């Protein structure tokens, strides 16, 4: 596992010891960040919500993120994230939060440009997380939630506060990108 582009390109990250954490492959990661170019034109803030190894958040830092929040319910995963942050020398731009993802979303008191959601596939957490993000109000209008999930687990397209803007398949994996909409836009679309 490595950083594939940007200022930290080539840095090797520590991988999880168990199979409970499934880091995003380089191929899928490159595809995701290619789709995110319009959202990374300025210093941006991101959240790696189910951080695991910190792979996605550290790639975001390498590509110019001003700050990344790494959150996970597992202290073991966050210890690995902390090691990987140190390997990258990114301590000044990283914030770690441990706990349930719903509480972690509420604890972020900064406007966010990009949320990365890569939860355990079979748990159905993505719609719940998007609802919590909408309720917290910390994803800016026009910001995106990047959701990695099993291709066979289709996500609903009509999630309140969001509009599905892209969906791509990479073998058994799918990536769905939802854009945060303004309440007025959502109301007009529903009329």
PDB file of C-alpha atoms in Angstrom, residues 4-163:
ATOM      1  CA  UNK A   4       0.247   7.138  -5.591  1.00  0.00           C
ATOM      2  CA  UNK A   5       0.433  10.876  -6.408  1.00  0.00           C
ATOM      3  CA  UNK A   6       1.205  14.310  -5.028  1.00  0.00           C
ATOM      4  CA  UNK A   7       3.794  15.559  -2.570  1.00  0.00           C
ATOM      5  CA  UNK A   8       3.973  12.238  -0.659  1.00  0.00           C
ATOM      6  CA  UNK A   9       4.064  10.051  -3.781  1.00  0.00           C
ATOM      7  CA  UNK A  10       5.759   6.711  -3.280  1.00  0.00           C
ATOM      8  CA  UNK A  11       5.507   6.628   0.521  1.00  0.00           C
ATOM      9  CA  UNK A  12       4.840   3.093   1.671  1.00  0.00           C
ATOM     10  CA  UNK A  13       2.095   2.789   4.265  1.00  0.00           C
ATOM     11  CA  UNK A  14       1.753   0.073   6.875  1.00  0.00           C
ATOM     12  CA  UNK A  15      -0.998  -2.398   6.084  1.00  0.00           C
ATOM     13  CA  UNK A  16      -3.495  -3.757   8.596  1.00  0.00           C
ATOM     14  CA  UNK A  17      -2.531  -7.031  10.279  1.00  0.00           C
ATOM     15  CA  UNK A  18      -6.032  -8.492   9.996  1.00  0.00           C
ATOM     16  CA  UNK A  19      -8.420  -8.943   7.103  1.00  0.00           C
ATOM     17  CA  UNK A  20     -11.064  -6.881   8.934  1.00  0.00           C
ATOM     18  CA  UNK A  21      -9.729  -3.732   7.229  1.00  0.00           C
ATOM     19  CA  UNK A  22      -9.829  -3.671   3.423  1.00  0.00           C
ATOM     20  CA  UNK A  23      -7.677  -0.828   2.015  1.00  0.00           C
ATOM     21  CA  UNK A  24      -8.776   0.664  -1.305  1.00  0.00           C
ATOM     22  CA  UNK A  25      -6.679  -0.691  -4.192  1.00  0.00           C
ATOM     23  CA  UNK A  26      -4.361   1.635  -6.115  1.00  0.00           C
ATOM     24  CA  UNK A  27      -6.483   1.240  -9.272  1.00  0.00           C
ATOM     25  CA  UNK A  28      -9.715   2.272  -7.524  1.00  0.00           C
ATOM     26  CA  UNK A  29      -7.961   5.015  -5.544  1.00  0.00           C
ATOM     27  CA  UNK A  30      -6.514   6.542  -8.725  1.00  0.00           C
ATOM     28  CA  UNK A  31      -9.931   6.440 -10.397  1.00  0.00           C
ATOM     29  CA  UNK A  32     -11.569   8.117  -7.391  1.00  0.00           C
ATOM     30  CA  UNK A  33      -9.034  10.920  -7.222  1.00  0.00           C
ATOM     31  CA  UNK A  34      -9.281  11.494 -10.980  1.00  0.00           C
ATOM     32  CA  UNK A  35     -13.023  12.068 -10.527  1.00  0.00           C
ATOM     33  CA  UNK A  36     -12.343  14.422  -7.593  1.00  0.00           C
ATOM     34  CA  UNK A  37     -10.020  16.847  -9.419  1.00  0.00           C
ATOM     35  CA  UNK A  38     -12.698  19.616  -9.591  1.00  0.00           C
ATOM     36  CA  UNK A  39     -13.162  19.383  -5.804  1.00  0.00           C
ATOM     37  CA  UNK A  40      -9.443  19.688  -5.019  1.00  0.00           C
ATOM     38  CA  UNK A  41      -8.598  22.921  -6.850  1.00  0.00           C
ATOM     39  CA  UNK A  42      -7.964  24.821  -3.617  1.00  0.00           C
ATOM     40  CA  UNK A  43      -6.923  23.870  -0.100  1.00  0.00           C
ATOM     41  CA  UNK A  44      -9.673  21.509   0.891  1.00  0.00           C
ATOM     42  CA  UNK A  45     -10.843  19.657   3.970  1.00  0.00           C
ATOM     43  CA  UNK A  46     -11.700  15.969   3.902  1.00  0.00           C
ATOM     44  CA  UNK A  47     -12.975  13.274   6.240  1.00  0.00           C
ATOM     45  CA  UNK A  48     -11.840   9.642   6.022  1.00  0.00           C
ATOM     46  CA  UNK A  49     -14.893   8.417   7.952  1.00  0.00           C
ATOM     47  CA  UNK A  50     -14.126   4.687   8.212  1.00  0.00           C
ATOM     48  CA  UNK A  51     -10.376   5.311   8.111  1.00  0.00           C
ATOM     49  CA  UNK A  52      -9.045   1.768   8.546  1.00  0.00           C
ATOM     50  CA  UNK A  53      -5.413   2.349   7.525  1.00  0.00           C
ATOM     51  CA  UNK A  54      -5.795   6.029   6.595  1.00  0.00           C
ATOM     52  CA  UNK A  55      -5.053   5.217   2.952  1.00  0.00           C
ATOM     53  CA  UNK A  56      -7.652   7.569   1.393  1.00  0.00           C
ATOM     54  CA  UNK A  57      -7.123  10.466   3.800  1.00  0.00           C
ATOM     55  CA  UNK A  58      -3.355  10.375   3.372  1.00  0.00           C
ATOM     56  CA  UNK A  59      -3.754  10.335  -0.410  1.00  0.00           C
ATOM     57  CA  UNK A  60      -5.930  13.455   0.019  1.00  0.00           C
ATOM     58  CA  UNK A  61      -3.204  15.141   2.094  1.00  0.00           C
ATOM     59  CA  UNK A  62      -0.640  14.248  -0.564  1.00  0.00           C
ATOM     60  CA  UNK A  63      -2.868  15.911  -3.158  1.00  0.00           C
ATOM     61  CA  UNK A  64      -3.270  19.171  -1.242  1.00  0.00           C
ATOM     62  CA  UNK A  65      -5.790  18.719   1.572  1.00  0.00           C
ATOM     63  CA  UNK A  66      -5.312  21.376   4.211  1.00  0.00           C
ATOM     64  CA  UNK A  67      -6.807  19.116   6.900  1.00  0.00           C
ATOM     65  CA  UNK A  68      -8.124  15.567   7.030  1.00  0.00           C
ATOM     66  CA  UNK A  69     -10.192  14.087   9.838  1.00  0.00           C
ATOM     67  CA  UNK A  70      -9.509  10.361  10.268  1.00  0.00           C
ATOM     68  CA  UNK A  71     -12.289   8.637  12.200  1.00  0.00           C
ATOM     69  CA  UNK A  72     -12.854   5.015  13.124  1.00  0.00           C
ATOM     70  CA  UNK A  73     -14.572   3.006  15.843  1.00  0.00           C
ATOM     71  CA  UNK A  74     -11.508   0.778  16.239  1.00  0.00           C
ATOM     72  CA  UNK A  75      -8.662   2.008  18.420  1.00  0.00           C
ATOM     73  CA  UNK A  76      -6.430  -0.543  16.682  1.00  0.00           C
ATOM     74  CA  UNK A  77      -7.239   0.981  13.282  1.00  0.00           C
ATOM     75  CA  UNK A  78      -6.596   4.492  14.566  1.00  0.00           C
ATOM     76  CA  UNK A  79      -3.224   3.373  15.974  1.00  0.00           C
ATOM     77  CA  UNK A  80      -2.332   2.168  12.454  1.00  0.00           C
ATOM     78  CA  UNK A  81      -3.577   5.455  10.969  1.00  0.00           C
ATOM     79  CA  UNK A  82      -1.395   7.358  13.446  1.00  0.00           C
ATOM     80  CA  UNK A  83       1.668   5.322  12.381  1.00  0.00           C
ATOM     81  CA  UNK A  84       0.932   6.016   8.712  1.00  0.00           C
ATOM     82  CA  UNK A  85       0.455   9.730   9.391  1.00  0.00           C
ATOM     83  CA  UNK A  86       3.874   9.762  11.058  1.00  0.00           C
ATOM     84  CA  UNK A  87       5.453   7.918   8.097  1.00  0.00           C
ATOM     85  CA  UNK A  88       4.096  10.701   5.860  1.00  0.00           C
ATOM     86  CA  UNK A  89       5.070  13.543   8.218  1.00  0.00           C
ATOM     87  CA  UNK A  90       1.471  14.766   8.054  1.00  0.00           C
ATOM     88  CA  UNK A  91       0.775  15.290  11.764  1.00  0.00           C
ATOM     89  CA  UNK A  92       0.027  19.009  11.330  1.00  0.00           C
ATOM     90  CA  UNK A  93      -2.761  18.324   8.821  1.00  0.00           C
ATOM     91  CA  UNK A  94      -4.393  15.311  10.479  1.00  0.00           C
ATOM     92  CA  UNK A  95      -7.013  15.003  13.222  1.00  0.00           C
ATOM     93  CA  UNK A  96      -7.929  11.590  14.695  1.00  0.00           C
ATOM     94  CA  UNK A  97     -11.351  10.869  16.188  1.00  0.00           C
ATOM     95  CA  UNK A  98     -12.360   7.558  17.758  1.00  0.00           C
ATOM     96  CA  UNK A  99     -15.965   6.446  18.154  1.00  0.00           C
ATOM     97  CA  UNK A 100     -19.163   5.578  16.344  1.00  0.00           C
ATOM     98  CA  UNK A 101     -19.276   7.181  12.895  1.00  0.00           C
ATOM     99  CA  UNK A 102     -22.548   9.047  13.654  1.00  0.00           C
ATOM    100  CA  UNK A 103     -20.994  10.744  16.677  1.00  0.00           C
ATOM    101  CA  UNK A 104     -17.745  11.381  14.796  1.00  0.00           C
ATOM    102  CA  UNK A 105     -19.631  13.221  12.038  1.00  0.00           C
ATOM    103  CA  UNK A 106     -21.242  15.530  14.612  1.00  0.00           C
ATOM    104  CA  UNK A 107     -17.869  16.203  16.265  1.00  0.00           C
ATOM    105  CA  UNK A 108     -16.409  17.806  13.119  1.00  0.00           C
ATOM    106  CA  UNK A 109     -16.986  21.541  13.524  1.00  0.00           C
ATOM    107  CA  UNK A 110     -15.399  22.612  10.255  1.00  0.00           C
ATOM    108  CA  UNK A 111     -16.889  22.900   6.784  1.00  0.00           C
ATOM    109  CA  UNK A 112     -15.869  19.825   4.792  1.00  0.00           C
ATOM    110  CA  UNK A 113     -15.366  19.515   1.028  1.00  0.00           C
ATOM    111  CA  UNK A 114     -15.040  15.724   0.685  1.00  0.00           C
ATOM    112  CA  UNK A 115     -16.209  12.789   2.812  1.00  0.00           C
ATOM    113  CA  UNK A 116     -14.726   9.350   2.052  1.00  0.00           C
ATOM    114  CA  UNK A 117     -17.045   6.506   3.086  1.00  0.00           C
ATOM    115  CA  UNK A 118     -15.661   2.980   2.830  1.00  0.00           C
ATOM    116  CA  UNK A 119     -17.422   1.045   5.617  1.00  0.00           C
ATOM    117  CA  UNK A 120     -17.666  -2.729   5.970  1.00  0.00           C
ATOM    118  CA  UNK A 121     -19.620  -3.658   2.854  1.00  0.00           C
ATOM    119  CA  UNK A 122     -22.458  -5.759   4.240  1.00  0.00           C
ATOM    120  CA  UNK A 123     -23.410  -3.447   7.113  1.00  0.00           C
ATOM    121  CA  UNK A 124     -25.551  -0.913   5.220  1.00  0.00           C
ATOM    122  CA  UNK A 125     -23.806   2.083   6.833  1.00  0.00           C
ATOM    123  CA  UNK A 126     -23.592   4.366   3.781  1.00  0.00           C
ATOM    124  CA  UNK A 127     -27.232   5.612   3.710  1.00  0.00           C
ATOM    125  CA  UNK A 128     -27.098   6.039   7.508  1.00  0.00           C
ATOM    126  CA  UNK A 129     -23.842   7.991   7.256  1.00  0.00           C
ATOM    127  CA  UNK A 130     -25.175  10.241   4.466  1.00  0.00           C
ATOM    128  CA  UNK A 131     -28.249  11.014   6.558  1.00  0.00           C
ATOM    129  CA  UNK A 132     -25.995  11.879   9.526  1.00  0.00           C
ATOM    130  CA  UNK A 133     -23.804  14.106   7.322  1.00  0.00           C
ATOM    131  CA  UNK A 134     -26.890  15.940   6.060  1.00  0.00           C
ATOM    132  CA  UNK A 135     -28.168  16.411   9.631  1.00  0.00           C
ATOM    133  CA  UNK A 136     -24.787  17.658  10.893  1.00  0.00           C
ATOM    134  CA  UNK A 137     -24.614  20.264   8.116  1.00  0.00           C
ATOM    135  CA  UNK A 138     -20.809  20.187   7.922  1.00  0.00           C
ATOM    136  CA  UNK A 139     -20.494  19.145   4.256  1.00  0.00           C
ATOM    137  CA  UNK A 140     -20.595  22.313   2.170  1.00  0.00           C
ATOM    138  CA  UNK A 141     -23.190  22.659  -0.579  1.00  0.00           C
ATOM    139  CA  UNK A 142     -21.489  21.341  -3.713  1.00  0.00           C
ATOM    140  CA  UNK A 143     -19.159  19.139  -1.633  1.00  0.00           C
ATOM    141  CA  UNK A 144     -19.132  15.394  -2.208  1.00  0.00           C
ATOM    142  CA  UNK A 145     -19.397  12.097  -0.394  1.00  0.00           C
ATOM    143  CA  UNK A 146     -17.383   9.355  -2.096  1.00  0.00           C
ATOM    144  CA  UNK A 147     -18.895   5.974  -1.258  1.00  0.00           C
ATOM    145  CA  UNK A 148     -17.103   2.699  -1.913  1.00  0.00           C
ATOM    146  CA  UNK A 149     -19.323  -0.377  -1.743  1.00  0.00           C
ATOM    147  CA  UNK A 150     -19.890  -3.820  -3.183  1.00  0.00           C
ATOM    148  CA  UNK A 151     -21.310  -3.535  -6.699  1.00  0.00           C
ATOM    149  CA  UNK A 152     -24.121  -5.943  -5.800  1.00  0.00           C
ATOM    150  CA  UNK A 153     -25.180  -3.592  -2.954  1.00  0.00           C
ATOM    151  CA  UNK A 154     -26.938  -0.842  -4.905  1.00  0.00           C
ATOM    152  CA  UNK A 155     -27.297   2.467  -3.077  1.00  0.00           C
ATOM    153  CA  UNK A 156     -30.541   4.445  -3.257  1.00  0.00           C
ATOM    154  CA  UNK A 157     -30.349   7.391  -5.644  1.00  0.00           C
ATOM    155  CA  UNK A 158     -32.810   9.545  -3.699  1.00  0.00           C
ATOM    156  CA  UNK A 159     -31.000  10.267  -0.439  1.00  0.00           C
ATOM    157  CA  UNK A 160     -32.311  13.534   1.084  1.00  0.00           C
ATOM    158  CA  UNK A 161     -29.768  16.345   0.840  1.00  0.00           C
ATOM    159  CA  UNK A 162     -27.755  14.598  -1.893  1.00  0.00           C
ATOM    160  CA  UNK A 163     -27.750  13.995  -5.619  1.00  0.00           C
TER     161      UNK A 163
END
